[in-house]
CSV table of C-alpha atoms in Angstrom, one decimal:
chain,number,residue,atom,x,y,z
V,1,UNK,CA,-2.4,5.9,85.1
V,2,UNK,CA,1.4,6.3,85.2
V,3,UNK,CA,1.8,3.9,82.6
V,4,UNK,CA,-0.5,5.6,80.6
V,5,UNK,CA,1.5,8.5,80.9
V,6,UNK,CA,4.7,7.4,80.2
V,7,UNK,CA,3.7,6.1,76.5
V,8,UNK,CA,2.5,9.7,75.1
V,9,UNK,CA,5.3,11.5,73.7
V,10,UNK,CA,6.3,14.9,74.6
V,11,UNK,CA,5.0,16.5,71.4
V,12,UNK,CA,1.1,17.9,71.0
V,13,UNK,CA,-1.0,16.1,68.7
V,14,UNK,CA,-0.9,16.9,64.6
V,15,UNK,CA,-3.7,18.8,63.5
V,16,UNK,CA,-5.9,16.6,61.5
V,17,UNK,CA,-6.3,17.1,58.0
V,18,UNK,CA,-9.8,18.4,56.1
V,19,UNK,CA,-10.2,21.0,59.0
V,20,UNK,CA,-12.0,19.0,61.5
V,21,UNK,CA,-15.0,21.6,62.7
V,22,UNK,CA,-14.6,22.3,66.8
V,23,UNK,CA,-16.4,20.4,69.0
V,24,UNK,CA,-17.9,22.5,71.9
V,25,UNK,CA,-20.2,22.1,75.2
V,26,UNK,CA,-21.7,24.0,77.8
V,27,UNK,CA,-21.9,22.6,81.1
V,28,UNK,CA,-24.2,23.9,83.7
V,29,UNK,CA,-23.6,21.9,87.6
V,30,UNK,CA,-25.0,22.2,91.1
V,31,UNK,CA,-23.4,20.7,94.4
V,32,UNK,CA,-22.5,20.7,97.6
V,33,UNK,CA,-19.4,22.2,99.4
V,34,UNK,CA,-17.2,21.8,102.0
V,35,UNK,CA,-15.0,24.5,103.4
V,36,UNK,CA,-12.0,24.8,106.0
V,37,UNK,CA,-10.9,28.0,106.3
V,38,UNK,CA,-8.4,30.2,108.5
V,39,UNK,CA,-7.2,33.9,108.1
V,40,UNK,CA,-5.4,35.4,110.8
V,41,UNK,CA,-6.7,38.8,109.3
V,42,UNK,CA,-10.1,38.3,110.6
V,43,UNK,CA,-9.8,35.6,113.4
V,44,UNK,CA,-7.2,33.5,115.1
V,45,UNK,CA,-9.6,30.4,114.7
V,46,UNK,CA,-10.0,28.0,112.1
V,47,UNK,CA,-14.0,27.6,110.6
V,48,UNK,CA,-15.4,24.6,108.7
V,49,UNK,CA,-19.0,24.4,107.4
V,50,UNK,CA,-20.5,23.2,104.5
V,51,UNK,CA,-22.7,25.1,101.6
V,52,UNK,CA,-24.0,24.9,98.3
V,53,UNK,CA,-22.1,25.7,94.7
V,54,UNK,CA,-22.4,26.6,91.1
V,55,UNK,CA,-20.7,26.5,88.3
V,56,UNK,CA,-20.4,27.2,84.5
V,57,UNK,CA,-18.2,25.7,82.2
V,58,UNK,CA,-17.4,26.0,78.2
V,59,UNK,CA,-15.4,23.5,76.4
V,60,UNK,CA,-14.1,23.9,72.7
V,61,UNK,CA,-12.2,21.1,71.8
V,62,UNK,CA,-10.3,21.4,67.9
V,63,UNK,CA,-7.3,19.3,66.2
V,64,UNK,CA,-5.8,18.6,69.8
V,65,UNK,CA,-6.4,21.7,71.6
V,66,UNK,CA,-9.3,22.6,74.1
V,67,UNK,CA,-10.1,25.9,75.2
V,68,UNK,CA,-12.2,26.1,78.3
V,69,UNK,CA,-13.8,28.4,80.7
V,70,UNK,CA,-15.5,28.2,83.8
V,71,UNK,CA,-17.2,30.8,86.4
V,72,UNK,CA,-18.2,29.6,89.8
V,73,UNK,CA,-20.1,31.0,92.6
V,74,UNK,CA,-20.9,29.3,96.4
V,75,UNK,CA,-21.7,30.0,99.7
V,76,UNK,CA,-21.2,28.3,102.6
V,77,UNK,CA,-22.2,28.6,106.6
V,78,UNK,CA,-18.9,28.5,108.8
V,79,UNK,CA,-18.4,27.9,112.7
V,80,UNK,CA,-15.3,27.7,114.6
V,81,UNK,CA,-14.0,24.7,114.6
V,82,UNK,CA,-13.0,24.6,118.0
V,83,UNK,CA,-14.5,25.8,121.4
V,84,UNK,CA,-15.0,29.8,121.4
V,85,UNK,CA,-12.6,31.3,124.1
V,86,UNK,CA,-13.5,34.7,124.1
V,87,UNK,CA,-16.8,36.9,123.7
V,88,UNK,CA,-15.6,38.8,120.8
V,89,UNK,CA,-14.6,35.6,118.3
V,90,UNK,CA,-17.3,35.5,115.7
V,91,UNK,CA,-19.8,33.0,116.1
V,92,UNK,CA,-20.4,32.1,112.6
V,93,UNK,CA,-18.5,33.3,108.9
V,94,UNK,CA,-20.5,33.6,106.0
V,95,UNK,CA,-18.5,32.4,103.4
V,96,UNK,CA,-18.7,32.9,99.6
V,97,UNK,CA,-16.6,32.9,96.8
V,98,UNK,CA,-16.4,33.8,93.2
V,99,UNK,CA,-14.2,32.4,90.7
V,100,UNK,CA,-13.3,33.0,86.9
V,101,UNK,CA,-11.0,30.1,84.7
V,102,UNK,CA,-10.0,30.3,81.3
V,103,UNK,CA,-7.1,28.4,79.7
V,104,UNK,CA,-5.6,25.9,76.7
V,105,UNK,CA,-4.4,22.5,76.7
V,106,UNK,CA,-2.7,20.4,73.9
V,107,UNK,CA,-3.0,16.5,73.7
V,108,UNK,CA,0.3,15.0,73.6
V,109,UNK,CA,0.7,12.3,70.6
V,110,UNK,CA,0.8,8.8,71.9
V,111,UNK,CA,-3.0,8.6,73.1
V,112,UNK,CA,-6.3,7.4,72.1
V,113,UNK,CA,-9.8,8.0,73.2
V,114,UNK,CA,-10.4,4.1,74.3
V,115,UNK,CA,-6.9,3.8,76.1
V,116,UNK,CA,-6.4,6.9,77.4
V,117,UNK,CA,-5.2,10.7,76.6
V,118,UNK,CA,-2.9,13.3,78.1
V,119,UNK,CA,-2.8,17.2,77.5
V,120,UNK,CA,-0.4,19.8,79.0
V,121,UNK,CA,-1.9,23.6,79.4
V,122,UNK,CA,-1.9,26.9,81.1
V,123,UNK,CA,-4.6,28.4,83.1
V,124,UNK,CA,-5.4,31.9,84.3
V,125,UNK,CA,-8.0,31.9,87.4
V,126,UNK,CA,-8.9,34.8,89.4
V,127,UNK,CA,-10.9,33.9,93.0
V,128,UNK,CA,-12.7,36.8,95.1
V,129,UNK,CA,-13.6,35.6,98.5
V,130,UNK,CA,-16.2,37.5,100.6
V,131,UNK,CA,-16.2,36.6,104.8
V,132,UNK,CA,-18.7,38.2,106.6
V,133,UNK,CA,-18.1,37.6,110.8
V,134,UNK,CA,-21.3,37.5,112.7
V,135,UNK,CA,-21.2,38.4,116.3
V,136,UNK,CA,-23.1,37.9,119.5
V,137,UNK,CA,-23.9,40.7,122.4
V,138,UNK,CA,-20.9,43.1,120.5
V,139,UNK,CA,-21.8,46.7,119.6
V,140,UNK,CA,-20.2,45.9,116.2
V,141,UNK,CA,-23.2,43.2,115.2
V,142,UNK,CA,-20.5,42.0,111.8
V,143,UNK,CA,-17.2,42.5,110.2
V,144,UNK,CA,-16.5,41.5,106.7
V,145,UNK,CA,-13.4,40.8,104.9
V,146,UNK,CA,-12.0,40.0,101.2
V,147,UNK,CA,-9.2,38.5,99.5
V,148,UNK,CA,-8.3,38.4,95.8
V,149,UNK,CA,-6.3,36.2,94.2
V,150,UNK,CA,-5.1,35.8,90.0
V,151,UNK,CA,-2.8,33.3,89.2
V,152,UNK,CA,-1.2,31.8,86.2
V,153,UNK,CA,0.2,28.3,85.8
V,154,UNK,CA,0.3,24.7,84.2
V,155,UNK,CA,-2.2,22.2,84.2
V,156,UNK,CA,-2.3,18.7,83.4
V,157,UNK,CA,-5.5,16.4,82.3
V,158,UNK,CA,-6.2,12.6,81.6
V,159,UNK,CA,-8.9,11.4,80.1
V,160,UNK,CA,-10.0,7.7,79.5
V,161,UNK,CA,-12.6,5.9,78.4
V,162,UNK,CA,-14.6,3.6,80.9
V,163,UNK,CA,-17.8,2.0,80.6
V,164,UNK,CA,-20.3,3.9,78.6
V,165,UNK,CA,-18.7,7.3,80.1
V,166,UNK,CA,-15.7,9.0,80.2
V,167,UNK,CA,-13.1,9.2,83.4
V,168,UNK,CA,-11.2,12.7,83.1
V,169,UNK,CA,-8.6,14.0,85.7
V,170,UNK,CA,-6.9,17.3,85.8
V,171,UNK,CA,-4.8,19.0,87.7
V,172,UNK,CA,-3.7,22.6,88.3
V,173,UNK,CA,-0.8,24.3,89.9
V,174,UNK,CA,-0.2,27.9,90.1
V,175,UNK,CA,3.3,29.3,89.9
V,176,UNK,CA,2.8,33.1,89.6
V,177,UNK,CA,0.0,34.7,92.0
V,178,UNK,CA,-1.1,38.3,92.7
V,179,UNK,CA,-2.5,38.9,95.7
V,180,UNK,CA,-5.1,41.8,97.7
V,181,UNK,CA,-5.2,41.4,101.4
V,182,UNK,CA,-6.3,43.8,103.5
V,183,UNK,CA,-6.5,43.8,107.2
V,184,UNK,CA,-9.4,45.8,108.0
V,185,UNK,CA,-13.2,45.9,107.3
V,186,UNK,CA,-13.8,46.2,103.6
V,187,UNK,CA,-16.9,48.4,104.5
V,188,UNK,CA,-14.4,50.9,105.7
V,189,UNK,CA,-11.2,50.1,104.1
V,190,UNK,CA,-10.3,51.1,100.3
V,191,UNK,CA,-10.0,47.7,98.4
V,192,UNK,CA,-8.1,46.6,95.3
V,193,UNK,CA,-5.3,49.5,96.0
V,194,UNK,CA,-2.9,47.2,97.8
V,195,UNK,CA,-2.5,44.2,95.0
V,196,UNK,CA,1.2,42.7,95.2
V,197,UNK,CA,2.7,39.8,93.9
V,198,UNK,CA,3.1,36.8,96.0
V,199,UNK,CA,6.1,34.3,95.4
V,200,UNK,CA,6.3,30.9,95.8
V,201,UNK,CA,7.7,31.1,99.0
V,202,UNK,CA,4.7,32.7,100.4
V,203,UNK,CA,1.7,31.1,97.7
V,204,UNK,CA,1.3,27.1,97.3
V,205,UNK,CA,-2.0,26.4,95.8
V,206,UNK,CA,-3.2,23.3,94.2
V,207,UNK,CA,-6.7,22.2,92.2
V,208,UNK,CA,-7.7,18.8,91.6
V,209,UNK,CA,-10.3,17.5,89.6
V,210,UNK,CA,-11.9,14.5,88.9
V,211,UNK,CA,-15.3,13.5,86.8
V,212,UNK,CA,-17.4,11.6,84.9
V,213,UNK,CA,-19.2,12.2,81.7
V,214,UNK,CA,-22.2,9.8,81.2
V,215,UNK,CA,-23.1,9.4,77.5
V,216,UNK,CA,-20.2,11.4,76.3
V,217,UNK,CA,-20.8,11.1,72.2
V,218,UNK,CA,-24.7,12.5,73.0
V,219,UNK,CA,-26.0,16.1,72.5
V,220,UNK,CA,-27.5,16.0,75.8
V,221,UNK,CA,-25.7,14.5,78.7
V,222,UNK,CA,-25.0,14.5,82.3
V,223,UNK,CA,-21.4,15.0,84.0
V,224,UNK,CA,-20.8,14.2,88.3
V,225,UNK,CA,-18.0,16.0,89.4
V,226,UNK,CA,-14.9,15.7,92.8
V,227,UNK,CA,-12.7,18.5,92.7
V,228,UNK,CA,-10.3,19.7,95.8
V,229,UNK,CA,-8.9,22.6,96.5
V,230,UNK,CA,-6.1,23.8,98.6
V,231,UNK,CA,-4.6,27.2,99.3
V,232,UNK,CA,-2.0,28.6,101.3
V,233,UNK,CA,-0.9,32.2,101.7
V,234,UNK,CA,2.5,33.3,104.5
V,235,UNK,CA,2.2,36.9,105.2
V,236,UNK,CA,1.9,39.1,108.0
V,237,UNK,CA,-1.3,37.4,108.5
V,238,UNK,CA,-1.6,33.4,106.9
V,239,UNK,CA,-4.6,32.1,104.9
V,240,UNK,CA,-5.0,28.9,105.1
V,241,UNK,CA,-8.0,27.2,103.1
V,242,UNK,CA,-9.1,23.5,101.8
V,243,UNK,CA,-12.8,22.9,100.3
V,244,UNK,CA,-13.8,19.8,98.7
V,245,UNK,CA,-17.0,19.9,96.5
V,246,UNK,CA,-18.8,17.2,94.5
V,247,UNK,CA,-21.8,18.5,91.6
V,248,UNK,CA,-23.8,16.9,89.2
V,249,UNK,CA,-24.3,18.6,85.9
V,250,UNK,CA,-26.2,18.6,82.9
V,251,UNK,CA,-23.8,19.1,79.7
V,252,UNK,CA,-24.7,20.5,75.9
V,253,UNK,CA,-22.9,19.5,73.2
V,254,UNK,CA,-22.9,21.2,70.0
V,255,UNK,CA,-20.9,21.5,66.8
V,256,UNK,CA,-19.2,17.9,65.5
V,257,UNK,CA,-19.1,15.2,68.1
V,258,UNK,CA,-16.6,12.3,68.2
């Protein structure tokens, strides 16, 4: 892969000539998820659990560019990870989040479809994440909590092609990040009036992806997906968060194919 790196140049690709049409799919997956979680602002203990996910994506790839967007919603069943010291620690989290992506890349000259391609974009994503604490014996049966987060930053893909598929690896890495944290029940508490900017030196959060497109030149076709997550927020009270998720999906393809 580095190799194949190093030979594109640092220039995005020439549009072609004659106007190619765009080429664009619609991609609609289903998985499984994993989720580690821990925010001081609800509990001082770390859950883990797994749940389900799903996703939308919308590709439309023209001259050397690709637009895409994604929305992605999942839920997941968390437990402490550890033993439960104390009466009041929840018992169990139920965890979902919501998720918005939309960005552009540019293929970088030097590449081909049966060695291998690089692009270099930017990416706007927005995440909404919902905990709801479930207690045992307490007067307060649950508690739930929310934290937003929109972030802009680079993002790097590689695609090659393998087989009778496609291999494509991406990579995205947020440098600016707005955050809303509160520290109290949202059921009580007034939300989305304390959004701040978060720098570097309190935000790190990186998102990996990798897939496989099966029949990639077909109308109809089916993509299995890896993508890892981690997320890190140092405030008054720390986030810390890694989920790993793998999907299968069934992908659309319309307009001209390659």
């Amino acid at each position: 892969m580095v190799a194949a790196i190093a030979s594109c140049a640092w220039h995005p690709a020439h549009a072609q000539a004659g106007g190619e049409p765009p080429r664009q799919s619609l991609t609609v997956s289903l998985g499984m998820v994993q989720d580690t979680r821990r925010d001081a602002a609800d509990s001082p203990l770390a859950y883990a659990g797994n749940g389900t996910g799903a996703r939308i994506d919308y590709d439309r790839v023209r001259e050397g560019s690709r637009l895409h967007v994604s929305l992605t919603a999942g839920r997941s069943t968390l437990t402490p990870a550890g033993s439960v010291p104390q009466a009041d620690i929840p018992l169990e989290e139920a965890f979902g989040l919501y998720a918005l992506e939309a960005g552009m890349d540019w293929q970088l000259r030097g590449g081909s479809a049966r060695r291998a391609e690089f692009a270099l974009g930017i990416e706007f994503g927005s995440t909404l994440t919902l905990a709801r604490h479930l207690y045992a014996g307490q007067d307060i049966a649950q508690q739930s909590f929310d934290l937003g987060v929109a972030t802009l930053g680079p993002t790097a893909r590689w695609t090659r092609r393998v087989g009778a598929g496609q291999v494509a690896a991406s990579l995205a890495v947020p440098l600016l990040a707005w955050v809303d944290h509160p520290y109290a029940d949202v059921r009580f508490a007034p939300q989305l009036m304390h959004v701040h900017f978060a720098p570097l030196s309190q935000f790190r959060q990186a998102n990996g992806e990798l897939s496989y497109a099966f029949r990639p030149e077909s109308r109809i076709g089916i993509t299995a997906t890896y993508r890892l997550g981690i997320f890190e927020l140092d405030e008054l009270e720390p986030v810390r968060h890694v989920s790993q998720s793998f999907s299968v999906g069934v992908v659309r393809r319309f307009g001209a194919m390659p």
